[in-house]
């Protein structure tokens, strides 16, 4: 039975990091619902209560973020300056979110997480290309310029909105163990016009640092089941590296639709279960 749990931990760690790195979501959006399902249906995962799940998710995301950031940095897609601006708000937000997490019961956790995923699904239906075309870019000293596949991309980052938004991202990371990328990637694209390739890579850079702080808070709070963490970490490090390298092979639109479907199915299931 222990061997089966280890294999499942390795597999979940790999898949969550692979998918998370591929679309800049950190992996918690896969790991958390998967672990909640195992907790509810298999006695061998009775140790995986919501607090333990979030703790494991955040620790694995440290290694997902590290492996993905290194891979994306080699591809020259990480906007470090923008990432640092977002970190200013998200780091204290992650600590607050970790504290709030200790006040939630299992049913509450499932319901709120499901509602959050529905909101994310709706955000991802917005036509981002049309929004960007209707907003002419004003070139300033703060304008960021990146070259992707021979095409030049430019966008502006305004400090106050970015810091406020990033605080919310950090809070959600500590609260739900989702790494923050689930919110930050759509937000960077929708509100700041950042190209999807840069948003994903920069999100993984942010997730690395956010997860360190959030995971540290959960370690102090005693939420980590250390006997299984190593296997999630091994799977996630490999999955994060493979996901970042694989991202070059897929069209963004295809990945987005797959992600939308996964999000809405998981959201509906979590909300239904919260009432049982």
PDB file of C-alpha atoms in Angstrom:
ATOM      1  CA  UNK A   1       0.000   0.000   0.000  1.00  0.00           C
ATOM      2  CA  UNK A   2       2.859   2.389   0.846  1.00  0.00           C
ATOM      3  CA  UNK A   3       4.467   1.648  -2.540  1.00  0.00           C
ATOM      4  CA  UNK A   4       1.199   2.532  -4.288  1.00  0.00           C
ATOM      5  CA  UNK A   5       0.967   5.832  -2.415  1.00  0.00           C
ATOM      6  CA  UNK A   6       4.570   6.642  -3.425  1.00  0.00           C
ATOM      7  CA  UNK A   7       3.874   5.887  -7.103  1.00  0.00           C
ATOM      8  CA  UNK A   8       0.726   8.018  -7.028  1.00  0.00           C
ATOM      9  CA  UNK A   9       2.657  10.847  -5.331  1.00  0.00           C
ATOM     10  CA  UNK A  10       5.349  10.750  -8.043  1.00  0.00           C
ATOM     11  CA  UNK A  11       2.718  10.685 -10.792  1.00  0.00           C
ATOM     12  CA  UNK A  12       0.611  13.515  -9.349  1.00  0.00           C
ATOM     13  CA  UNK A  13       3.750  15.574  -8.736  1.00  0.00           C
ATOM     14  CA  UNK A  14       4.878  15.095 -12.347  1.00  0.00           C
ATOM     15  CA  UNK A  15       1.488  15.740 -13.972  1.00  0.00           C
ATOM     16  CA  UNK A  16       0.658  18.779 -11.851  1.00  0.00           C
ATOM     17  CA  UNK A  17       4.059  20.355 -12.517  1.00  0.00           C
ATOM     18  CA  UNK A  18       3.985  19.457 -16.213  1.00  0.00           C
ATOM     19  CA  UNK A  19       0.560  21.029 -16.771  1.00  0.00           C
ATOM     20  CA  UNK A  20       1.318  23.937 -14.435  1.00  0.00           C
ATOM     21  CA  UNK A  21       4.614  24.783 -16.113  1.00  0.00           C
ATOM     22  CA  UNK A  22       3.100  24.433 -19.564  1.00  0.00           C
ATOM     23  CA  UNK A  23       0.502  27.150 -18.898  1.00  0.00           C
ATOM     24  CA  UNK A  24       2.133  29.054 -16.012  1.00  0.00           C
ATOM     25  CA  UNK A  25      -0.246  27.921 -13.251  1.00  0.00           C
ATOM     26  CA  UNK A  26       2.216  26.309 -10.860  1.00  0.00           C
ATOM     27  CA  UNK A  27       0.438  22.964 -10.695  1.00  0.00           C
ATOM     28  CA  UNK A  28      -1.725  23.419  -7.620  1.00  0.00           C
ATOM     29  CA  UNK A  29      -4.824  23.574  -9.776  1.00  0.00           C
ATOM     30  CA  UNK A  30      -4.152  19.904 -10.676  1.00  0.00           C
ATOM     31  CA  UNK A  31      -2.591  18.663  -7.440  1.00  0.00           C
ATOM     32  CA  UNK A  32      -5.159  20.085  -5.009  1.00  0.00           C
ATOM     33  CA  UNK A  33      -8.338  18.639  -6.631  1.00  0.00           C
ATOM     34  CA  UNK A  34      -6.545  15.301  -7.224  1.00  0.00           C
ATOM     35  CA  UNK A  35      -5.479  15.043  -3.588  1.00  0.00           C
ATOM     36  CA  UNK A  36      -8.929  16.076  -2.323  1.00  0.00           C
ATOM     37  CA  UNK A  37     -10.426  13.242  -4.382  1.00  0.00           C
ATOM     38  CA  UNK A  38      -7.962  10.720  -2.914  1.00  0.00           C
ATOM     39  CA  UNK A  39      -8.595  12.057   0.608  1.00  0.00           C
ATOM     40  CA  UNK A  40     -12.355  11.644   0.218  1.00  0.00           C
ATOM     41  CA  UNK A  41     -12.297   8.164  -1.358  1.00  0.00           C
ATOM     42  CA  UNK A  42      -9.235   6.179  -0.187  1.00  0.00           C
ATOM     43  CA  UNK A  43      -8.264   5.355   3.394  1.00  0.00           C
ATOM     44  CA  UNK A  44      -4.550   5.279   2.496  1.00  0.00           C
ATOM     45  CA  UNK A  45      -4.804   9.050   1.895  1.00  0.00           C
ATOM     46  CA  UNK A  46      -6.602   9.835   5.154  1.00  0.00           C
ATOM     47  CA  UNK A  47      -3.584  11.942   6.141  1.00  0.00           C
ATOM     48  CA  UNK A  48      -4.233  14.353   3.229  1.00  0.00           C
ATOM     49  CA  UNK A  49      -6.562  16.887   4.878  1.00  0.00           C
ATOM     50  CA  UNK A  50      -6.900  20.350   3.236  1.00  0.00           C
ATOM     51  CA  UNK A  51      -4.063  21.865   5.273  1.00  0.00           C
ATOM     52  CA  UNK A  52      -1.705  18.977   4.444  1.00  0.00           C
ATOM     53  CA  UNK A  53      -2.667  19.159   0.759  1.00  0.00           C
ATOM     54  CA  UNK A  54      -1.924  22.881   0.548  1.00  0.00           C
ATOM     55  CA  UNK A  55       1.391  22.389   2.363  1.00  0.00           C
ATOM     56  CA  UNK A  56       2.508  19.637  -0.032  1.00  0.00           C
ATOM     57  CA  UNK A  57       1.263  21.628  -3.029  1.00  0.00           C
ATOM     58  CA  UNK A  58       3.328  24.670  -2.034  1.00  0.00           C
ATOM     59  CA  UNK A  59       6.498  22.695  -1.355  1.00  0.00           C
ATOM     60  CA  UNK A  60       6.269  20.917  -4.710  1.00  0.00           C
ATOM     61  CA  UNK A  61       5.674  24.287  -6.404  1.00  0.00           C
ATOM     62  CA  UNK A  62       8.988  25.569  -5.058  1.00  0.00           C
ATOM     63  CA  UNK A  63      10.684  22.946  -7.190  1.00  0.00           C
ATOM     64  CA  UNK A  64       8.241  23.326 -10.095  1.00  0.00           C
ATOM     65  CA  UNK A  65       8.974  27.065 -10.092  1.00  0.00           C
ATOM     66  CA  UNK A  66      12.732  26.526  -9.920  1.00  0.00           C
ATOM     67  CA  UNK A  67      12.924  24.003 -12.763  1.00  0.00           C
ATOM     68  CA  UNK A  68      10.470  25.945 -14.961  1.00  0.00           C
ATOM     69  CA  UNK A  69      12.143  29.325 -14.368  1.00  0.00           C
ATOM     70  CA  UNK A  70      15.555  27.954 -15.314  1.00  0.00           C
ATOM     71  CA  UNK A  71      14.134  26.434 -18.502  1.00  0.00           C
ATOM     72  CA  UNK A  72      12.187  29.590 -19.466  1.00  0.00           C
ATOM     73  CA  UNK A  73      15.154  31.842 -18.625  1.00  0.00           C
ATOM     74  CA  UNK A  74      17.228  29.963 -21.191  1.00  0.00           C
ATOM     75  CA  UNK A  75      14.455  30.711 -23.696  1.00  0.00           C
ATOM     76  CA  UNK A  76      14.694  34.446 -22.730  1.00  0.00           C
ATOM     77  CA  UNK A  77      11.021  34.664 -21.767  1.00  0.00           C
ATOM     78  CA  UNK A  78      11.250  35.706 -18.100  1.00  0.00           C
ATOM     79  CA  UNK A  79      10.516  39.401 -17.393  1.00  0.00           C
ATOM     80  CA  UNK A  80      12.429  39.661 -14.119  1.00  0.00           C
ATOM     81  CA  UNK A  81      11.651  43.366 -13.553  1.00  0.00           C
ATOM     82  CA  UNK A  82       7.892  42.826 -13.854  1.00  0.00           C
ATOM     83  CA  UNK A  83       8.165  39.688 -11.735  1.00  0.00           C
ATOM     84  CA  UNK A  84       9.841  41.631  -8.926  1.00  0.00           C
ATOM     85  CA  UNK A  85       7.097  44.302  -8.987  1.00  0.00           C
ATOM     86  CA  UNK A  86       4.446  41.614  -8.604  1.00  0.00           C
ATOM     87  CA  UNK A  87       6.410  39.956  -5.800  1.00  0.00           C
ATOM     88  CA  UNK A  88       6.297  43.142  -3.692  1.00  0.00           C
ATOM     89  CA  UNK A  89       2.570  42.608  -3.100  1.00  0.00           C
ATOM     90  CA  UNK A  90       2.305  38.834  -3.450  1.00  0.00           C
ATOM     91  CA  UNK A  91       4.817  37.852  -0.749  1.00  0.00           C
ATOM     92  CA  UNK A  92       2.944  39.469   2.198  1.00  0.00           C
ATOM     93  CA  UNK A  93      -0.327  38.327   0.631  1.00  0.00           C
ATOM     94  CA  UNK A  94       0.847  34.700   0.695  1.00  0.00           C
ATOM     95  CA  UNK A  95       1.502  34.882   4.441  1.00  0.00           C
ATOM     96  CA  UNK A  96      -2.001  36.265   5.076  1.00  0.00           C
ATOM     97  CA  UNK A  97      -3.511  33.544   2.882  1.00  0.00           C
ATOM     98  CA  UNK A  98      -1.663  30.801   4.771  1.00  0.00           C
ATOM     99  CA  UNK A  99      -3.070  32.100   8.065  1.00  0.00           C
ATOM    100  CA  UNK A 100      -6.655  32.223   6.693  1.00  0.00           C
ATOM    101  CA  UNK A 101      -6.262  28.622   5.458  1.00  0.00           C
ATOM    102  CA  UNK A 102      -6.066  27.375   9.057  1.00  0.00           C
ATOM    103  CA  UNK A 103      -9.638  28.626   9.661  1.00  0.00           C
ATOM    104  CA  UNK A 104     -11.314  26.606   6.867  1.00  0.00           C
ATOM    105  CA  UNK A 105     -13.131  23.279   7.192  1.00  0.00           C
ATOM    106  CA  UNK A 106     -12.991  20.671   4.389  1.00  0.00           C
ATOM    107  CA  UNK A 107     -16.418  21.503   2.912  1.00  0.00           C
ATOM    108  CA  UNK A 108     -15.712  25.229   2.995  1.00  0.00           C
ATOM    109  CA  UNK A 109     -12.363  24.658   1.303  1.00  0.00           C
ATOM    110  CA  UNK A 110     -13.923  22.638  -1.551  1.00  0.00           C
ATOM    111  CA  UNK A 111     -16.715  25.173  -2.093  1.00  0.00           C
ATOM    112  CA  UNK A 112     -14.472  28.255  -2.153  1.00  0.00           C
ATOM    113  CA  UNK A 113     -11.884  26.568  -4.356  1.00  0.00           C
ATOM    114  CA  UNK A 114     -14.612  25.515  -6.803  1.00  0.00           C
ATOM    115  CA  UNK A 115     -16.049  29.058  -6.946  1.00  0.00           C
ATOM    116  CA  UNK A 116     -12.565  30.459  -7.551  1.00  0.00           C
ATOM    117  CA  UNK A 117     -12.042  28.070 -10.462  1.00  0.00           C
ATOM    118  CA  UNK A 118     -15.382  29.120 -12.029  1.00  0.00           C
ATOM    119  CA  UNK A 119     -14.245  32.765 -11.863  1.00  0.00           C
ATOM    120  CA  UNK A 120     -10.944  31.809 -13.511  1.00  0.00           C
ATOM    121  CA  UNK A 121     -12.823  29.930 -16.253  1.00  0.00           C
ATOM    122  CA  UNK A 122     -14.925  33.036 -16.992  1.00  0.00           C
ATOM    123  CA  UNK A 123     -11.802  35.226 -17.091  1.00  0.00           C
ATOM    124  CA  UNK A 124     -10.217  32.914 -19.629  1.00  0.00           C
ATOM    125  CA  UNK A 125     -13.206  33.311 -22.001  1.00  0.00           C
ATOM    126  CA  UNK A 126     -12.444  37.014 -22.495  1.00  0.00           C
ATOM    127  CA  UNK A 127     -11.133  37.840 -25.993  1.00  0.00           C
ATOM    128  CA  UNK A 128      -7.718  39.168 -24.987  1.00  0.00           C
ATOM    129  CA  UNK A 129      -6.584  39.911 -28.558  1.00  0.00           C
ATOM    130  CA  UNK A 130      -9.572  42.218 -29.137  1.00  0.00           C
ATOM    131  CA  UNK A 131      -8.938  44.025 -25.836  1.00  0.00           C
ATOM    132  CA  UNK A 132      -5.311  44.670 -26.714  1.00  0.00           C
ATOM    133  CA  UNK A 133      -6.143  45.973 -30.188  1.00  0.00           C
ATOM    134  CA  UNK A 134      -8.542  48.542 -28.724  1.00  0.00           C
ATOM    135  CA  UNK A 135      -5.891  49.963 -26.390  1.00  0.00           C
ATOM    136  CA  UNK A 136      -3.111  51.917 -28.163  1.00  0.00           C
ATOM    137  CA  UNK A 137       0.212  51.604 -26.326  1.00  0.00           C
ATOM    138  CA  UNK A 138       1.877  54.764 -24.994  1.00  0.00           C
ATOM    139  CA  UNK A 139       5.656  54.322 -25.120  1.00  0.00           C
ATOM    140  CA  UNK A 140       7.361  55.515 -21.884  1.00  0.00           C
ATOM    141  CA  UNK A 141      10.546  54.830 -19.917  1.00  0.00           C
ATOM    142  CA  UNK A 142       8.665  51.958 -18.236  1.00  0.00           C
ATOM    143  CA  UNK A 143       7.719  50.219 -21.497  1.00  0.00           C
ATOM    144  CA  UNK A 144       8.963  46.628 -21.606  1.00  0.00           C
ATOM    145  CA  UNK A 145      10.150  45.185 -24.940  1.00  0.00           C
ATOM    146  CA  UNK A 146      10.593  41.493 -25.753  1.00  0.00           C
ATOM    147  CA  UNK A 147      11.352  39.611 -28.954  1.00  0.00           C
ATOM    148  CA  UNK A 148       9.482  36.305 -29.379  1.00  0.00           C
ATOM    149  CA  UNK A 149       9.950  34.176 -32.488  1.00  0.00           C
ATOM    150  CA  UNK A 150      11.084  37.195 -34.479  1.00  0.00           C
ATOM    151  CA  UNK A 151       8.136  39.385 -33.406  1.00  0.00           C
ATOM    152  CA  UNK A 152       8.548  42.439 -31.135  1.00  0.00           C
ATOM    153  CA  UNK A 153       6.137  42.770 -28.178  1.00  0.00           C
ATOM    154  CA  UNK A 154       5.771  45.892 -25.995  1.00  0.00           C
ATOM    155  CA  UNK A 155       3.708  46.622 -22.877  1.00  0.00           C
ATOM    156  CA  UNK A 156       3.579  48.929 -19.830  1.00  0.00           C
ATOM    157  CA  UNK A 157       3.441  47.999 -16.143  1.00  0.00           C
ATOM    158  CA  UNK A 158       1.868  50.515 -13.716  1.00  0.00           C
ATOM    159  CA  UNK A 159       3.172  50.004 -10.179  1.00  0.00           C
ATOM    160  CA  UNK A 160       0.147  50.586  -7.903  1.00  0.00           C
ATOM    161  CA  UNK A 161      -2.374  48.387  -9.788  1.00  0.00           C
ATOM    162  CA  UNK A 162       0.316  45.702 -10.194  1.00  0.00           C
ATOM    163  CA  UNK A 163       1.099  45.642  -6.451  1.00  0.00           C
ATOM    164  CA  UNK A 164      -2.595  45.573  -5.435  1.00  0.00           C
ATOM    165  CA  UNK A 165      -3.289  42.767  -7.886  1.00  0.00           C
ATOM    166  CA  UNK A 166      -0.224  40.835  -6.777  1.00  0.00           C
ATOM    167  CA  UNK A 167      -1.293  41.001  -3.114  1.00  0.00           C
ATOM    168  CA  UNK A 168      -4.527  39.241  -4.100  1.00  0.00           C
ATOM    169  CA  UNK A 169      -2.509  36.692  -6.079  1.00  0.00           C
ATOM    170  CA  UNK A 170      -0.290  35.953  -3.078  1.00  0.00           C
ATOM    171  CA  UNK A 171      -3.262  35.681  -0.732  1.00  0.00           C
ATOM    172  CA  UNK A 172      -4.917  33.105  -3.010  1.00  0.00           C
ATOM    173  CA  UNK A 173      -1.642  31.188  -3.210  1.00  0.00           C
ATOM    174  CA  UNK A 174      -1.334  30.793   0.543  1.00  0.00           C
ATOM    175  CA  UNK A 175      -5.060  30.150   0.975  1.00  0.00           C
ATOM    176  CA  UNK A 176      -5.620  27.522  -1.736  1.00  0.00           C
ATOM    177  CA  UNK A 177      -2.101  26.311  -2.570  1.00  0.00           C
ATOM    178  CA  UNK A 178      -2.525  27.202  -6.254  1.00  0.00           C
ATOM    179  CA  UNK A 179       0.722  29.116  -6.694  1.00  0.00           C
ATOM    180  CA  UNK A 180      -1.005  32.315  -7.789  1.00  0.00           C
ATOM    181  CA  UNK A 181      -0.368  31.744 -11.488  1.00  0.00           C
ATOM    182  CA  UNK A 182      -4.010  30.779 -11.991  1.00  0.00           C
ATOM    183  CA  UNK A 183      -4.869  34.433 -11.378  1.00  0.00           C
ATOM    184  CA  UNK A 184      -1.641  36.213 -12.355  1.00  0.00           C
ATOM    185  CA  UNK A 185      -1.338  34.811 -15.902  1.00  0.00           C
ATOM    186  CA  UNK A 186      -4.848  35.890 -17.058  1.00  0.00           C
ATOM    187  CA  UNK A 187      -4.437  39.174 -15.142  1.00  0.00           C
ATOM    188  CA  UNK A 188      -1.058  40.004 -16.718  1.00  0.00           C
ATOM    189  CA  UNK A 189      -2.496  39.347 -20.168  1.00  0.00           C
ATOM    190  CA  UNK A 190      -5.858  41.082 -19.651  1.00  0.00           C
ATOM    191  CA  UNK A 191      -4.825  44.139 -17.611  1.00  0.00           C
ATOM    192  CA  UNK A 192      -1.265  44.809 -18.804  1.00  0.00           C
ATOM    193  CA  UNK A 193      -1.179  43.379 -22.343  1.00  0.00           C
ATOM    194  CA  UNK A 194       1.733  41.053 -21.588  1.00  0.00           C
ATOM    195  CA  UNK A 195       2.224  38.369 -24.297  1.00  0.00           C
ATOM    196  CA  UNK A 196       1.094  34.921 -23.154  1.00  0.00           C
ATOM    197  CA  UNK A 197       4.605  33.448 -23.526  1.00  0.00           C
ATOM    198  CA  UNK A 198       6.113  36.127 -21.252  1.00  0.00           C
ATOM    199  CA  UNK A 199       3.195  35.957 -18.791  1.00  0.00           C
ATOM    200  CA  UNK A 200       3.630  32.196 -18.360  1.00  0.00           C
ATOM    201  CA  UNK A 201       7.407  32.374 -17.909  1.00  0.00           C
ATOM    202  CA  UNK A 202       7.241  35.355 -15.525  1.00  0.00           C
ATOM    203  CA  UNK A 203       4.468  33.652 -13.558  1.00  0.00           C
ATOM    204  CA  UNK A 204       6.737  30.646 -12.935  1.00  0.00           C
ATOM    205  CA  UNK A 205       9.485  33.036 -11.734  1.00  0.00           C
ATOM    206  CA  UNK A 206       7.015  34.572  -9.275  1.00  0.00           C
ATOM    207  CA  UNK A 207       5.644  31.197  -8.206  1.00  0.00           C
ATOM    208  CA  UNK A 208       9.126  30.074  -7.182  1.00  0.00           C
ATOM    209  CA  UNK A 209       9.493  32.906  -4.637  1.00  0.00           C
ATOM    210  CA  UNK A 210       5.831  32.998  -3.542  1.00  0.00           C
ATOM    211  CA  UNK A 211       5.886  29.255  -2.875  1.00  0.00           C
ATOM    212  CA  UNK A 212       9.024  29.527  -0.730  1.00  0.00           C
ATOM    213  CA  UNK A 213       7.311  32.037   1.572  1.00  0.00           C
ATOM    214  CA  UNK A 214       3.938  30.256   1.578  1.00  0.00           C
ATOM    215  CA  UNK A 215       5.525  26.838   2.148  1.00  0.00           C
ATOM    216  CA  UNK A 216       7.632  28.228   5.003  1.00  0.00           C
ATOM    217  CA  UNK A 217       4.468  29.527   6.674  1.00  0.00           C
ATOM    218  CA  UNK A 218       2.807  26.111   6.378  1.00  0.00           C
ATOM    219  CA  UNK A 219       5.941  24.411   7.740  1.00  0.00           C
ATOM    220  CA  UNK A 220       5.792  26.652  10.814  1.00  0.00           C
ATOM    221  CA  UNK A 221       2.078  25.870  11.168  1.00  0.00           C
ATOM    222  CA  UNK A 222       2.861  22.126  11.085  1.00  0.00           C
ATOM    223  CA  UNK A 223       0.871  21.275   7.945  1.00  0.00           C
ATOM    224  CA  UNK A 224       3.556  19.247   6.139  1.00  0.00           C
ATOM    225  CA  UNK A 225       3.400  15.432   6.009  1.00  0.00           C
ATOM    226  CA  UNK A 226       7.138  14.947   5.542  1.00  0.00           C
ATOM    227  CA  UNK A 227       7.021  11.189   4.871  1.00  0.00           C
ATOM    228  CA  UNK A 228       5.479  11.781   1.417  1.00  0.00           C
ATOM    229  CA  UNK A 229       6.771  15.210   0.385  1.00  0.00           C
ATOM    230  CA  UNK A 230      10.009  13.960  -1.238  1.00  0.00           C
ATOM    231  CA  UNK A 231       8.130  11.907  -3.819  1.00  0.00           C
ATOM    232  CA  UNK A 232       5.921  14.837  -4.842  1.00  0.00           C
ATOM    233  CA  UNK A 233       9.060  16.996  -5.122  1.00  0.00           C
ATOM    234  CA  UNK A 234      10.897  14.536  -7.388  1.00  0.00           C
ATOM    235  CA  UNK A 235       7.902  14.246  -9.690  1.00  0.00           C
ATOM    236  CA  UNK A 236       7.317  18.010  -9.774  1.00  0.00           C
ATOM    237  CA  UNK A 237      10.925  18.954 -10.571  1.00  0.00           C
ATOM    238  CA  UNK A 238      10.979  16.610 -13.558  1.00  0.00           C
ATOM    239  CA  UNK A 239       7.488  17.661 -14.650  1.00  0.00           C
ATOM    240  CA  UNK A 240       8.323  21.370 -14.437  1.00  0.00           C
ATOM    241  CA  UNK A 241      11.394  21.010 -16.650  1.00  0.00           C
ATOM    242  CA  UNK A 242       9.590  18.859 -19.226  1.00  0.00           C
ATOM    243  CA  UNK A 243       6.552  21.174 -19.261  1.00  0.00           C
ATOM    244  CA  UNK A 244       8.595  24.320 -19.949  1.00  0.00           C
ATOM    245  CA  UNK A 245      10.486  22.661 -22.805  1.00  0.00           C
ATOM    246  CA  UNK A 246       7.287  21.171 -24.248  1.00  0.00           C
ATOM    247  CA  UNK A 247       5.547  24.579 -24.280  1.00  0.00           C
ATOM    248  CA  UNK A 248       7.337  25.454 -27.528  1.00  0.00           C
ATOM    249  CA  UNK A 249       5.577  22.589 -29.345  1.00  0.00           C
ATOM    250  CA  UNK A 250       1.949  23.570 -28.627  1.00  0.00           C
ATOM    251  CA  UNK A 251      -0.267  26.354 -29.905  1.00  0.00           C
ATOM    252  CA  UNK A 252      -1.460  28.647 -27.131  1.00  0.00           C
ATOM    253  CA  UNK A 253      -5.131  28.477 -28.185  1.00  0.00           C
ATOM    254  CA  UNK A 254      -5.194  24.667 -27.972  1.00  0.00           C
ATOM    255  CA  UNK A 255      -3.646  24.670 -24.509  1.00  0.00           C
ATOM    256  CA  UNK A 256      -6.066  27.328 -23.292  1.00  0.00           C
ATOM    257  CA  UNK A 257      -9.128  25.315 -24.342  1.00  0.00           C
ATOM    258  CA  UNK A 258      -7.809  22.149 -22.703  1.00  0.00           C
ATOM    259  CA  UNK A 259      -7.184  24.131 -19.539  1.00  0.00           C
ATOM    260  CA  UNK A 260     -10.639  25.721 -19.622  1.00  0.00           C
ATOM    261  CA  UNK A 261     -12.309  22.308 -19.859  1.00  0.00           C
ATOM    262  CA  UNK A 262     -10.234  20.885 -16.993  1.00  0.00           C
ATOM    263  CA  UNK A 263     -10.945  23.923 -14.815  1.00  0.00           C
ATOM    264  CA  UNK A 264     -14.718  23.905 -15.260  1.00  0.00           C
ATOM    265  CA  UNK A 265     -15.062  20.129 -14.735  1.00  0.00           C
ATOM    266  CA  UNK A 266     -12.964  20.243 -11.561  1.00  0.00           C
ATOM    267  CA  UNK A 267     -14.840  23.335 -10.320  1.00  0.00           C
ATOM    268  CA  UNK A 268     -18.282  21.775 -10.734  1.00  0.00           C
ATOM    269  CA  UNK A 269     -17.141  18.575  -9.021  1.00  0.00           C
ATOM    270  CA  UNK A 270     -15.653  20.446  -6.034  1.00  0.00           C
ATOM    271  CA  UNK A 271     -18.775  22.575  -5.547  1.00  0.00           C
ATOM    272  CA  UNK A 272     -21.085  19.529  -5.686  1.00  0.00           C
ATOM    273  CA  UNK A 273     -18.902  17.616  -3.200  1.00  0.00           C
ATOM    274  CA  UNK A 274     -18.896  20.530  -0.765  1.00  0.00           C
ATOM    275  CA  UNK A 275     -22.643  20.005  -0.171  1.00  0.00           C
ATOM    276  CA  UNK A 276     -22.355  16.265   0.602  1.00  0.00           C
TER     277      UNK A 276
END
